[in-house]
C-alpha atoms as an extended CHARMM CRD file, in Angstrom:
* protein
*
       172  EXT
         1         1  ALA       CA             21.4680000000       25.8970000000      172.4910000000  PROA      1               0.0000000000
         2         2  LEU       CA             19.9060000000       28.4380000000      174.8390000000  PROA      2               0.0000000000
         3         3  LEU       CA             18.7290000000       26.5310000000      177.9050000000  PROA      3               0.0000000000
         4         4  GLN       CA             15.6780000000       27.4620000000      179.9990000000  PROA      4               0.0000000000
         5         5  ASN       CA             17.8540000000       28.7280000000      182.8480000000  PROA      5               0.0000000000
         6         6  GLY       CA             19.5470000000       31.2570000000      180.5200000000  PROA      6               0.0000000000
         7         7  SER       CA             22.8020000000       29.3660000000      180.0950000000  PROA      7               0.0000000000
         8         8  VAL       CA             24.1950000000       28.3410000000      176.7280000000  PROA      8               0.0000000000
         9         9  LEU       CA             25.4240000000       24.9450000000      175.5380000000  PROA      9               0.0000000000
        10        10  PHE       CA             27.9630000000       24.9070000000      172.6830000000  PROA      10              0.0000000000
        11        11  TRP       CA             29.3330000000       22.3000000000      170.3360000000  PROA      11              0.0000000000
        12        12  GLY       CA             30.9630000000       22.1830000000      166.9200000000  PROA      12              0.0000000000
        13        13  ASN       CA             33.9240000000       23.9100000000      165.3460000000  PROA      13              0.0000000000
        14        14  ASP       CA             33.3390000000       27.5810000000      166.1760000000  PROA      14              0.0000000000
        15        15  GLY       CA             31.0070000000       27.0260000000      169.1190000000  PROA      15              0.0000000000
        16        16  GLN       CA             33.7460000000       25.7890000000      171.4220000000  PROA      16              0.0000000000
        17        17  ILE       CA             36.1450000000       28.7060000000      170.8010000000  PROA      17              0.0000000000
        18        18  ILE       CA             34.8990000000       30.7910000000      173.7020000000  PROA      18              0.0000000000
        19        19  PRO       CA             37.2290000000       32.6540000000      176.0510000000  PROA      19              0.0000000000
        20        20  HSD       CA             36.8440000000       31.5590000000      179.6620000000  PROA      20              0.0000000000
        21        21  ASP       CA             35.7360000000       35.0130000000      180.8930000000  PROA      21              0.0000000000
        22        22  LEU       CA             33.0120000000       35.0390000000      178.2430000000  PROA      22              0.0000000000
        23        23  GLN       CA             31.8520000000       31.5560000000      179.2660000000  PROA      23              0.0000000000
        24        24  LEU       CA             31.2770000000       32.9260000000      182.7620000000  PROA      24              0.0000000000
        25        25  GLN       CA             29.1700000000       35.7980000000      181.3670000000  PROA      25              0.0000000000
        26        26  LEU       CA             27.0720000000       33.3290000000      179.3810000000  PROA      26              0.0000000000
        27        27  HSD       CA             26.2170000000       31.2130000000      182.4270000000  PROA      27              0.0000000000
        28        28  GLU       CA             22.5190000000       31.7740000000      183.2270000000  PROA      28              0.0000000000
        29        29  SER       CA             22.4620000000       35.2990000000      181.8310000000  PROA      29              0.0000000000
        30        30  VAL       CA             21.5610000000       34.9630000000      178.1260000000  PROA      30              0.0000000000
        31        31  GLN       CA             18.2740000000       36.3260000000      176.8260000000  PROA      31              0.0000000000
        32        32  THR       CA             18.7210000000       35.4410000000      173.1310000000  PROA      32              0.0000000000
        33        33  ILE       CA             21.3850000000       34.5280000000      170.5670000000  PROA      33              0.0000000000
        34        34  PHE       CA             22.0140000000       35.7480000000      167.0190000000  PROA      34              0.0000000000
        35        35  SER       CA             24.3780000000       34.1040000000      164.5480000000  PROA      35              0.0000000000
        36        36  ASN       CA             25.9680000000       34.2840000000      161.1390000000  PROA      36              0.0000000000
        37        37  ASN       CA             28.1190000000       31.6860000000      159.3710000000  PROA      37              0.0000000000
        38        38  TYR       CA             31.1810000000       32.3950000000      161.5120000000  PROA      38              0.0000000000
        39        39  ALA       CA             30.1550000000       34.0660000000      164.7810000000  PROA      39              0.0000000000
        40        40  PHE       CA             27.5710000000       34.3300000000      167.5370000000  PROA      40              0.0000000000
        41        41  VAL       CA             26.1950000000       37.3470000000      169.4220000000  PROA      41              0.0000000000
        42        42  ALA       CA             24.2990000000       36.9910000000      172.6810000000  PROA      42              0.0000000000
        43        43  LEU       CA             22.0390000000       39.5480000000      174.2900000000  PROA      43              0.0000000000
        44        44  LEU       CA             22.5180000000       39.2520000000      178.0310000000  PROA      44              0.0000000000
        45        45  LYS       CA             19.7190000000       39.8330000000      180.5240000000  PROA      45              0.0000000000
        46        46  ASP       CA             21.4240000000       43.0550000000      181.6640000000  PROA      46              0.0000000000
        47        47  GLY       CA             21.1390000000       44.4700000000      178.1100000000  PROA      47              0.0000000000
        48        48  ARG       CA             24.7930000000       44.0390000000      177.0970000000  PROA      48              0.0000000000
        49        49  PHE       CA             25.8800000000       42.1620000000      173.9780000000  PROA      49              0.0000000000
        50        50  VAL       CA             28.7830000000       39.7040000000      173.8310000000  PROA      50              0.0000000000
        51        51  ALA       CA             30.2150000000       37.9380000000      170.7780000000  PROA      51              0.0000000000
        52        52  TRP       CA             32.4590000000       35.0000000000      169.9580000000  PROA      52              0.0000000000
        53        53  GLY       CA             33.6650000000       33.1280000000      166.9020000000  PROA      53              0.0000000000
        54        54  HSD       CA             35.7310000000       34.5800000000      164.0620000000  PROA      54              0.0000000000
        55        55  GLU       CA             36.5450000000       38.1220000000      165.1620000000  PROA      55              0.0000000000
        56        56  GLU       CA             36.6650000000       39.5490000000      161.6250000000  PROA      56              0.0000000000
        57        57  CYS       CA             33.1410000000       38.2240000000      160.9690000000  PROA      57              0.0000000000
        58        58  GLY       CA             31.4660000000       39.7580000000      164.0090000000  PROA      58              0.0000000000
        59        59  GLY       CA             32.8500000000       37.4810000000      166.7190000000  PROA      59              0.0000000000
        60        60  LYS       CA             34.2890000000       40.4750000000      168.5390000000  PROA      60              0.0000000000
        61        61  ILE       CA             32.4580000000       43.6300000000      169.5570000000  PROA      61              0.0000000000
        62        62  THR       CA             34.8950000000       46.5010000000      170.0090000000  PROA      62              0.0000000000
        63        63  PRO       CA             34.3610000000       48.9720000000      172.8700000000  PROA      63              0.0000000000
        64        64  GLU       CA             33.5120000000       51.6010000000      170.2270000000  PROA      64              0.0000000000
        65        65  ILE       CA             30.6620000000       49.4170000000      168.9200000000  PROA      65              0.0000000000
        66        66  GLN       CA             29.6000000000       48.1640000000      172.3620000000  PROA      66              0.0000000000
        67        67  ILE       CA             28.9170000000       51.6890000000      173.6060000000  PROA      67              0.0000000000
        68        68  GLN       CA             26.5600000000       52.2400000000      170.6440000000  PROA      68              0.0000000000
        69        69  LEU       CA             24.5620000000       49.0390000000      171.2710000000  PROA      69              0.0000000000
        70        70  LYS       CA             21.9240000000       50.6460000000      173.4830000000  PROA      70              0.0000000000
        71        71  ASN       CA             18.1710000000       50.3730000000      172.9730000000  PROA      71              0.0000000000
        72        72  VAL       CA             18.5170000000       47.7450000000      170.2400000000  PROA      72              0.0000000000
        73        73  LYS       CA             15.2990000000       47.0430000000      168.3560000000  PROA      73              0.0000000000
        74        74  ALA       CA             16.5980000000       44.2410000000      166.0910000000  PROA      74              0.0000000000
        75        75  ILE       CA             19.7800000000       42.4390000000      165.0650000000  PROA      75              0.0000000000
        76        76  VAL       CA             20.1380000000       41.3300000000      161.4400000000  PROA      76              0.0000000000
        77        77  SER       CA             23.0190000000       39.2340000000      160.1600000000  PROA      77              0.0000000000
        78        78  ASN       CA             24.5080000000       38.2340000000      156.8660000000  PROA      78              0.0000000000
        79        79  ASP       CA             27.1630000000       35.5290000000      156.4780000000  PROA      79              0.0000000000
        80        80  PHE       CA             30.0120000000       37.8020000000      157.5910000000  PROA      80              0.0000000000
        81        81  ALA       CA             28.5880000000       40.6700000000      159.6840000000  PROA      81              0.0000000000
        82        82  PHE       CA             25.8690000000       41.9250000000      162.0110000000  PROA      82              0.0000000000
        83        83  ALA       CA             23.7540000000       45.0950000000      161.8850000000  PROA      83              0.0000000000
        84        84  ALA       CA             21.8030000000       46.4180000000      164.8520000000  PROA      84              0.0000000000
        85        85  LEU       CA             18.7730000000       48.6240000000      164.3180000000  PROA      85              0.0000000000
        86        86  LEU       CA             18.3560000000       50.9070000000      167.3130000000  PROA      86              0.0000000000
        87        87  HSD       CA             15.0220000000       52.2350000000      168.5660000000  PROA      87              0.0000000000
        88        88  ASP       CA             16.0270000000       55.7600000000      167.4850000000  PROA      88              0.0000000000
        89        89  GLY       CA             16.2900000000       54.5270000000      163.8580000000  PROA      89              0.0000000000
        90        90  SER       CA             20.0790000000       54.4810000000      163.6380000000  PROA      90              0.0000000000
        91        91  VAL       CA             22.1890000000       51.4650000000      162.6670000000  PROA      91              0.0000000000
        92        92  VAL       CA             25.3930000000       50.0090000000      164.0990000000  PROA      92              0.0000000000
        93        93  ALA       CA             27.3040000000       47.3380000000      162.1450000000  PROA      93              0.0000000000
        94        94  TRP       CA             30.3400000000       45.1600000000      162.8560000000  PROA      94              0.0000000000
        95        95  GLY       CA             32.1080000000       42.2460000000      161.2050000000  PROA      95              0.0000000000
        96        96  ASP       CA             33.7920000000       41.9370000000      157.8200000000  PROA      96              0.0000000000
        97        97  ASN       CA             34.2190000000       45.4920000000      156.5050000000  PROA      97              0.0000000000
        98        98  LEU       CA             33.7340000000       44.4870000000      152.8580000000  PROA      98              0.0000000000
        99        99  GLN       CA             30.5490000000       42.5060000000      153.5490000000  PROA      99              0.0000000000
       100       100  GLY       CA             28.6180000000       45.1260000000      155.5250000000  PROA      100             0.0000000000
       101       101  GLY       CA             30.4640000000       45.1260000000      158.8500000000  PROA      101             0.0000000000
       102       102  LYS       CA             31.4890000000       48.7280000000      158.2960000000  PROA      102             0.0000000000
       103       103  ILE       CA             29.0140000000       51.2920000000      157.0410000000  PROA      103             0.0000000000
       104       104  PRO       CA             30.6080000000       53.8680000000      154.7160000000  PROA      104             0.0000000000
       105       105  HSD       CA             30.3350000000       57.4370000000      156.0160000000  PROA      105             0.0000000000
       106       106  GLU       CA             28.1330000000       58.6180000000      153.1240000000  PROA      106             0.0000000000
       107       107  ILE       CA             25.7080000000       55.7510000000      153.8430000000  PROA      107             0.0000000000
       108       108  GLN       CA             25.8210000000       56.2440000000      157.6290000000  PROA      108             0.0000000000
       109       109  ILE       CA             24.6770000000       59.8500000000      157.1830000000  PROA      109             0.0000000000
       110       110  GLN       CA             21.5700000000       58.6230000000      155.3480000000  PROA      110             0.0000000000
       111       111  LEU       CA             20.8960000000       55.9610000000      157.9960000000  PROA      111             0.0000000000
       112       112  ASN       CA             21.1650000000       58.2420000000      161.0410000000  PROA      112             0.0000000000
       113       113  GLN       CA             17.8990000000       57.9970000000      162.9750000000  PROA      113             0.0000000000
       114       114  ASN       CA             16.0800000000       57.2870000000      159.7440000000  PROA      114             0.0000000000
       115       115  VAL       CA             15.8100000000       53.4650000000      159.4320000000  PROA      115             0.0000000000
       116       116  ASN       CA             12.5670000000       51.5320000000      159.6610000000  PROA      116             0.0000000000
       117       117  MET       CA             13.7910000000       48.0220000000      158.7790000000  PROA      117             0.0000000000
       118       118  ILE       CA             16.9340000000       46.1350000000      157.6550000000  PROA      118             0.0000000000
       119       119  PHE       CA             17.1680000000       43.2670000000      155.1680000000  PROA      119             0.0000000000
       120       120  SER       CA             20.1950000000       41.1200000000      154.3520000000  PROA      120             0.0000000000
       121       121  ASN       CA             21.5600000000       38.6050000000      151.9240000000  PROA      121             0.0000000000
       122       122  ASP       CA             24.8220000000       36.6920000000      152.3240000000  PROA      122             0.0000000000
       123       123  GLU       CA             27.1240000000       39.6700000000      151.7040000000  PROA      123             0.0000000000
       124       124  ALA       CA             25.1320000000       42.9100000000      152.0250000000  PROA      124             0.0000000000
       125       125  PHE       CA             22.4570000000       44.8220000000      153.9020000000  PROA      125             0.0000000000
       126       126  VAL       CA             19.5820000000       47.0160000000      152.7010000000  PROA      126             0.0000000000
       127       127  ALA       CA             17.7940000000       49.4800000000      154.9700000000  PROA      127             0.0000000000
       128       128  LEU       CA             14.2910000000       50.7790000000      154.4210000000  PROA      128             0.0000000000
       129       129  LEU       CA             14.2760000000       54.4180000000      155.4880000000  PROA      129             0.0000000000
       130       130  ASN       CA             11.3090000000       56.1690000000      157.0890000000  PROA      130             0.0000000000
       131       131  ASN       CA             10.8040000000       58.1780000000      153.8790000000  PROA      131             0.0000000000
       132       132  GLY       CA             10.3580000000       54.9790000000      151.8280000000  PROA      132             0.0000000000
       133       133  ARG       CA             13.8000000000       55.0680000000      150.1850000000  PROA      133             0.0000000000
       134       134  PHE       CA             16.2940000000       52.2120000000      150.3710000000  PROA      134             0.0000000000
       135       135  VAL       CA             20.0030000000       52.4080000000      151.2000000000  PROA      135             0.0000000000
       136       136  ALA       CA             22.4600000000       49.5110000000      150.8190000000  PROA      136             0.0000000000
       137       137  TRP       CA             25.9670000000       48.6920000000      152.0130000000  PROA      137             0.0000000000
       138       138  GLY       CA             28.2770000000       45.7030000000      151.8960000000  PROA      138             0.0000000000
       139       139  ASN       CA             29.5350000000       43.8780000000      148.8270000000  PROA      139             0.0000000000
       140       140  ALA       CA             28.4380000000       46.0530000000      145.8890000000  PROA      140             0.0000000000
       141       141  GLN       CA             28.2880000000       43.0780000000      143.5120000000  PROA      141             0.0000000000
       142       142  SER       CA             25.8800000000       41.3460000000      145.8960000000  PROA      142             0.0000000000
       143       143  GLY       CA             23.3950000000       44.1890000000      146.2090000000  PROA      143             0.0000000000
       144       144  GLY       CA             25.3860000000       46.3550000000      148.6070000000  PROA      144             0.0000000000
       145       145  LYS       CA             25.0060000000       49.2790000000      146.2250000000  PROA      145             0.0000000000
       146       146  ILE       CA             21.7820000000       50.5640000000      144.6970000000  PROA      146             0.0000000000
       147       147  THR       CA             22.2550000000       52.3490000000      141.3940000000  PROA      147             0.0000000000
       148       148  ALA       CA             20.3690000000       55.5760000000      140.6780000000  PROA      148             0.0000000000
       149       149  GLU       CA             18.3540000000       53.7400000000      138.0220000000  PROA      149             0.0000000000
       150       150  ILE       CA             17.1960000000       51.0680000000      140.4770000000  PROA      150             0.0000000000
       151       151  GLN       CA             16.5820000000       53.6340000000      143.2320000000  PROA      151             0.0000000000
       152       152  THR       CA             14.0640000000       55.4950000000      141.0440000000  PROA      152             0.0000000000
       153       153  LYS       CA             12.1410000000       52.2440000000      140.5580000000  PROA      153             0.0000000000
       154       154  LEU       CA             12.0650000000       51.3350000000      144.2630000000  PROA      154             0.0000000000
       155       155  GLU       CA              8.7480000000       53.0200000000      144.9910000000  PROA      155             0.0000000000
       156       156  ASN       CA              5.6990000000       51.4670000000      146.6250000000  PROA      156             0.0000000000
       157       157  VAL       CA              7.6750000000       48.4000000000      147.6840000000  PROA      157             0.0000000000
       158       158  LYS       CA              5.5150000000       45.7350000000      149.3260000000  PROA      158             0.0000000000
       159       159  VAL       CA              8.2870000000       43.3630000000      150.3690000000  PROA      159             0.0000000000
       160       160  ILE       CA             11.9920000000       42.6340000000      149.8620000000  PROA      160             0.0000000000
       161       161  PHE       CA             13.4340000000       39.1640000000      149.2800000000  PROA      161             0.0000000000
       162       162  SER       CA             17.0500000000       38.1000000000      149.1780000000  PROA      162             0.0000000000
       163       163  SER       CA             19.0870000000       35.3290000000      147.6340000000  PROA      163             0.0000000000
       164       164  PHE       CA             22.7350000000       34.4760000000      148.0980000000  PROA      164             0.0000000000
       165       165  THR       CA             23.9940000000       37.6240000000      146.3390000000  PROA      165             0.0000000000
       166       166  ALA       CA             20.9790000000       39.6810000000      145.2920000000  PROA      166             0.0000000000
       167       167  PHE       CA             17.8260000000       41.4250000000      146.4480000000  PROA      167             0.0000000000
       168       168  ALA       CA             14.3910000000       41.4580000000      144.8050000000  PROA      168             0.0000000000
       169       169  ALA       CA             11.4790000000       43.7980000000      145.5300000000  PROA      169             0.0000000000
       170       170  ILE       CA              7.7940000000       43.2410000000      144.9130000000  PROA      170             0.0000000000
       171       171  LEU       CA              6.2290000000       46.5580000000      143.9880000000  PROA      171             0.0000000000
       172       172  ASP       CA              2.6550000000       47.6060000000      144.6120000000  PROA      172             0.0000000000
């Protein structure tokens, strides 16, 4: 629970596994909290992000990722990972590599300063690019890969919905 004074109250299995130094950072300095099934991420009032929970599911932000988390527009999570959309249109992800916590190089090139919005299901992410195209990463069987056939049909999309392991688009 995020309290009015900016401190955080934790309980439950993963909520209490917080290193002492992190607990001190969370005292009266939290602006908002994001979560997935296994980890939490807090945006601190000074603009930094901190994480706790299962490290392999986003509960640890490496220094390499932390340095990229500047000017964050939105954080989106799936069950195992987090993706940050930056104001410049680029995306930073961390968590389970197979479930979207690592963006493959060929996908990252397409995402660079080109993303308008990110959607997620339990195991994958989909980004809407500024040119109207969609790019996916994460578990391929759960929508983390868009085939060429589907990509040609993803035009004039009004909205994207997600289920446990799939995405659906309503077309204009």
